[in-house]
Coordinates of C-alpha atoms in Angstrom, one line a residue:
M1 CA 0.0 0.0 0.0
N2 CA 1.6 3.3 -1.1
L3 CA 1.1 6.3 1.2
R4 CA 1.5 9.7 -0.4
R5 CA 2.5 12.5 1.7
P6 CA -0.4 14.9 2.2
S7 CA -0.1 18.2 0.3
A8 CA 0.2 21.5 2.2
P9 CA -3.1 23.1 3.1
P10 CA -4.0 26.2 1.0
I11 CA -4.0 28.4 4.1
L12 CA -0.3 27.9 4.3
Y13 CA 0.2 29.9 1.1
G14 CA -1.9 32.7 2.5
A15 CA 0.3 32.7 5.6
Y16 CA 3.4 32.9 3.5
A17 CA 2.0 35.9 1.5
L18 CA 1.0 37.8 4.6
A19 CA 4.4 37.1 6.2
G20 CA 6.1 38.6 3.2
L21 CA 3.8 41.7 3.2
S22 CA 4.5 42.1 7.0
L23 CA 8.2 41.8 6.4
I24 CA 8.1 44.5 3.6
W25 CA 5.8 46.9 5.5
S26 CA 7.6 46.6 8.9
G27 CA 11.0 46.9 7.3
Y28 CA 10.0 50.1 5.6
A29 CA 8.2 51.6 8.5
I30 CA 10.7 50.8 11.2
T31 CA 13.6 51.9 9.0
D32 CA 11.9 55.2 8.3
L33 CA 11.0 55.6 12.0
I34 CA 14.5 55.1 13.3
N35 CA 16.0 57.0 10.3
S36 CA 19.3 55.0 10.6
G37 CA 19.5 53.3 7.2
W38 CA 20.6 49.7 7.4
F39 CA 20.5 49.7 11.2
G40 CA 16.8 50.4 11.2
L41 CA 16.3 47.7 8.6
S42 CA 18.1 45.2 10.8
V43 CA 15.8 46.0 13.6
A44 CA 12.8 45.3 11.4
L45 CA 14.3 42.1 10.1
A46 CA 15.1 40.9 13.7
G47 CA 11.5 41.2 14.6
D48 CA 10.2 39.3 11.6
I49 CA 12.9 36.6 11.7
G50 CA 12.1 36.1 15.4
W51 CA 8.4 35.8 14.6
I52 CA 9.0 33.2 11.9
T53 CA 11.4 31.3 14.2
V54 CA 8.9 31.1 16.9
M55 CA 6.3 29.8 14.4
W56 CA 8.7 27.0 13.5
A57 CA 9.1 26.2 17.2
E58 CA 5.3 26.1 17.6
H59 CA 5.0 23.7 14.6
K60 CA 7.6 21.4 16.2
R61 CA 5.8 21.7 19.5
L62 CA 8.9 23.1 21.2
G63 CA 8.5 25.3 24.3
G64 CA 4.8 24.8 24.9
W65 CA 2.9 27.9 25.7
Y66 CA 6.2 29.9 26.1
A67 CA 6.6 29.7 22.3
T68 CA 3.1 31.0 21.7
A69 CA 3.5 33.8 24.2
A70 CA 6.8 34.8 22.6
G71 CA 5.3 34.9 19.1
W72 CA 2.5 37.2 20.1
A73 CA 4.9 39.4 22.1
I74 CA 7.1 39.9 19.0
A75 CA 4.1 40.6 16.8
L76 CA 2.7 43.1 19.3
G77 CA 6.1 44.8 19.6
V78 CA 6.4 45.2 15.8
G79 CA 2.8 46.5 15.7
A80 CA 3.5 49.1 18.3
L81 CA 6.5 50.4 16.3
L82 CA 4.2 50.6 13.3
V83 CA 1.6 52.6 15.2
L84 CA 4.4 54.9 16.5
H85 CA 5.6 55.4 12.9
G86 CA 2.0 56.5 11.9
V87 CA 1.8 58.9 14.8
V88 CA 5.2 60.4 14.0
E89 CA 4.2 60.9 10.4
G90 CA 0.9 62.4 11.4
D91 CA -1.0 59.8 9.3
L92 CA -3.9 58.1 11.1
G93 CA -4.2 55.6 8.2
Q94 CA -0.7 54.3 8.7
A95 CA -1.1 54.2 12.4
I96 CA -4.1 51.9 12.0
A97 CA -3.2 49.9 8.8
G98 CA 0.5 49.3 9.8
P99 CA -0.1 47.0 12.8
F100 CA -3.2 45.5 11.0
V101 CA -1.0 43.7 8.5
V102 CA 1.2 42.2 11.2
L103 CA -1.7 41.1 13.4
V104 CA -3.5 39.5 10.5
G105 CA -0.4 37.7 9.3
K106 CA 0.2 36.4 12.9
T107 CA -3.4 35.2 13.1
V108 CA -3.4 33.4 9.8
A109 CA -0.1 31.8 10.7
Q110 CA -1.6 30.4 13.8
F111 CA -4.5 28.8 11.8
A112 CA -1.9 27.4 9.3
L113 CA -0.1 25.7 12.2
L114 CA -3.3 24.1 13.3
A115 CA -4.1 22.9 9.8
M116 CA -0.6 21.4 9.4
R117 CA -0.8 19.3 12.5
D118 CA -1.3 15.6 12.0
P119 CA -4.4 14.4 13.9
A120 CA -2.7 11.0 14.5
A121 CA 0.5 12.6 15.9
L122 CA 1.5 12.0 19.5
T123 CA 0.7 14.5 22.1
A124 CA 3.4 16.5 23.9
E125 CA 2.9 14.3 27.0
Q126 CA 3.3 11.1 25.0
E127 CA 6.4 12.5 23.3
A128 CA 7.8 13.4 26.7
E129 CA 7.1 9.9 28.0
I130 CA 8.9 8.3 25.0
N131 CA 11.8 10.6 25.5
D132 CA 12.0 9.6 29.1
V133 CA 12.1 5.9 28.1
I134 CA 14.9 6.5 25.6
R135 CA 16.8 8.6 28.2
N136 CA 16.5 5.9 30.8
S137 CA 17.6 3.2 28.3
E138 CA 20.6 5.2 27.4
Y139 CA 21.5 5.8 31.0
R140 CA 21.3 2.1 31.8
A141 CA 23.4 1.2 28.8
R142 CA 26.1 3.7 29.7
L143 CA 26.0 2.7 33.4
H144 CA 26.5 -1.0 32.4
H145 CA 29.4 0.0 30.2
A146 CA 31.0 2.0 33.0
N147 CA 30.6 -1.0 35.4
L148 CA 32.3 -3.3 32.9
D149 CA 35.2 -0.9 32.6
D150 CA 35.5 -0.7 36.4
F151 CA 35.5 -4.5 36.6
D152 CA 38.1 -4.8 33.9
R153 CA 40.4 -2.4 35.7
E154 CA 39.9 -4.2 39.0
A155 CA 40.7 -7.6 37.3
E156 CA 43.9 -6.2 35.8
A157 CA 45.0 -4.9 39.2
R158 CA 44.4 -8.3 40.8
I159 CA 46.3 -10.1 38.0
A160 CA 49.2 -7.8 38.4
R161 CA 49.2 -8.4 42.2
I162 CA 49.2 -12.2 41.6
H163 CA 52.1 -11.9 39.2
A164 CA 54.1 -9.8 41.8
E165 CA 53.4 -12.3 44.6
A166 CA 54.5 -15.2 42.3
R167 CA 57.8 -13.4 41.5
V168 CA 58.4 -13.0 45.3
V169 CA 57.8 -16.7 45.9
L170 CA 60.0 -17.7 43.0
A171 CA 62.8 -15.4 44.2
R172 CA 62.6 -17.0 47.7
D173 CA 62.7 -20.5 46.3
D174 CA 65.7 -19.6 44.1
A175 CA 67.5 -18.1 47.1
D176 CA 66.8 -21.2 49.2
F177 CA 68.1 -23.4 46.4
R178 CA 71.3 -21.5 46.1
I179 CA 71.8 -21.5 49.8
G180 CA 71.4 -25.3 49.9
L181 CA 73.9 -25.8 47.1
E182 CA 76.4 -23.5 48.8
R183 CA 76.1 -25.5 52.0
L184 CA 76.6 -28.8 50.2
E185 CA 79.7 -27.3 48.4
K186 CA 81.0 -25.9 51.7
R187 CA 80.5 -29.3 53.5
A188 CA 82.3 -31.1 50.7
A189 CA 85.2 -28.6 50.8
I190 CA 85.5 -29.1 54.5
E191 CA 85.6 -32.9 54.2
R192 CA 88.2 -32.7 51.4
N193 CA 90.5 -30.3 53.3
S194 CA 90.3 -32.1 56.7
P195 CA 93.6 -33.9 57.6
I196 CA 93.8 -37.6 58.6
A197 CA 93.9 -37.6 62.4
I198 CA 95.6 -40.7 63.5
A199 CA 96.4 -43.9 61.7
P200 CA 94.7 -47.1 63.1
I201 CA 96.5 -49.2 65.6
T202 CA 98.1 -52.4 64.2
A203 CA 99.8 -55.4 65.8
E204 CA 103.3 -54.2 64.9
Q205 CA 102.6 -50.8 66.7
P206 CA 101.5 -51.2 70.3
P207 CA 99.1 -48.6 71.7
I208 CA 100.7 -45.7 73.6
T209 CA 99.4 -45.1 77.1
L210 CA 99.6 -41.8 78.9
P211 CA 101.7 -41.7 82.1
S212 CA 98.8 -40.2 84.1
V213 CA 96.7 -43.3 83.7
P214 CA 96.9 -45.2 87.0
E215 CA 96.0 -48.6 85.7
H216 CA 95.7 -50.5 82.4
P217 CA 92.4 -50.2 80.6
Q218 CA 92.0 -54.0 80.7
A219 CA 92.3 -54.0 84.5
S220 CA 89.3 -51.7 85.0
G221 CA 87.2 -53.7 82.6
R222 CA 86.4 -50.6 80.4
P223 CA 87.4 -50.5 76.7
E224 CA 89.9 -47.9 75.8
P225 CA 88.2 -45.4 73.5
G226 CA 89.9 -45.0 70.2
T227 CA 91.4 -41.6 69.4
T228 CA 90.3 -41.8 65.7
S229 CA 86.7 -42.5 66.7
A230 CA 86.5 -39.4 69.0
I231 CA 87.9 -37.1 66.3
A232 CA 85.6 -38.6 63.7
D233 CA 82.6 -38.0 66.1
R234 CA 83.6 -34.4 66.4
E235 CA 83.9 -34.0 62.6
Q236 CA 80.5 -35.6 61.8
P237 CA 77.6 -33.0 61.5
S238 CA 74.7 -33.3 64.0
I239 CA 71.4 -34.8 63.0
A240 CA 69.8 -31.3 63.2
D241 CA 72.4 -29.9 60.8
L242 CA 71.8 -32.8 58.4
A243 CA 68.0 -32.3 58.7
R244 CA 68.2 -28.6 57.8
E245 CA 70.5 -29.3 54.8
H246 CA 68.4 -32.1 53.4
V247 CA 65.1 -30.4 54.0
A248 CA 66.4 -27.6 51.8
I249 CA 67.3 -30.1 49.1
H250 CA 64.5 -32.7 49.1
P251 CA 60.9 -31.6 48.6
T252 CA 59.4 -34.3 50.9
N253 CA 60.3 -35.5 54.4
P254 CA 60.6 -39.2 53.6
A255 CA 63.3 -38.5 51.0
A256 CA 65.2 -36.3 53.5
I257 CA 65.0 -39.0 56.2
N258 CA 66.2 -41.7 53.8
A259 CA 69.2 -39.6 52.8
I260 CA 70.2 -38.8 56.4
C261 CA 69.9 -42.5 57.4
S262 CA 72.1 -43.5 54.5
L263 CA 74.7 -41.1 55.7
R264 CA 74.3 -42.0 59.4
P265 CA 73.3 -45.7 59.6
D266 CA 73.8 -45.6 63.4
A267 CA 71.2 -42.8 63.8
D268 CA 67.8 -43.6 65.3
R269 CA 65.2 -43.2 62.4
P270 CA 62.4 -41.8 64.6
S271 CA 64.8 -39.2 66.0
V272 CA 65.8 -38.4 62.4
G273 CA 62.2 -38.0 61.4
A274 CA 61.5 -35.6 64.3
A275 CA 64.5 -33.5 63.4
V276 CA 63.4 -33.4 59.7
R277 CA 59.9 -32.3 60.7
R278 CA 61.2 -29.6 62.9
A279 CA 63.5 -28.3 60.2
R280 CA 60.7 -28.4 57.6
Q281 CA 58.5 -26.4 59.9
Q282 CA 61.2 -23.8 60.5
L283 CA 61.8 -23.5 56.7
D284 CA 58.1 -23.0 56.0
T285 CA 57.6 -20.5 58.8
R286 CA 60.6 -18.4 58.0
G287 CA 60.5 -18.7 54.3
G288 CA 64.1 -19.9 54.2
Y289 CA 66.9 -20.2 56.8
R290 CA 68.7 -17.1 57.8

């Protein structure tokens, strides 16, 4: 179904003609009244252009009754200037006919506006309600977009904090690993550089007794402690030291216990396990030995 746009009502052409006549007459009269040449003409044009602009606002339903009041105020102001021009000229006909053209043109323009209005068009209240809905929809959309931006910025900040904490943990683990390796290297260097204490006693070399010993060790029934075993005991690290070293190397307690027991077969395995657990707790609490 083809819908043709309705043609303009005939009254609109009459309104155009009267507006043109009003512009010509008011331009002449006000210019002659002010007697300022182009300046006077600009005053007349300002009144007529303002009147036409207000008519357009009324047609678009802008301003409500303010637009109607402004249009009539401009028309009455121009009419008053035309009456004043007739009085100054001493011509009663100009004083009466001058504002008549303006007022008739304004009245016809009002009827033309009524004729141009679409009877199916929305009222001003309905248009305002639709505008409110559009405004609220735009507000919600922009608010949702702002909330998403805020969430993205918060997520980026949390991710950056996680990366920073991970770097701290990695640096701590790397330092603990280097400390463990340095301890092992130091322990191996000490063992390599330690001199041989005393050679073992053989049958060809009888043991030497000190003069201060009052009796022979066999007479008292106690075995004579070997000098090499005492020195060896002093050179061997304690179970606690071994536990700290192997906890820093091995990730689990059983592996550390097995390594210590292989080095010290004479050690009590439950005691070794307790020492390893204490060392592991100290390592986790302090974040590395200091």
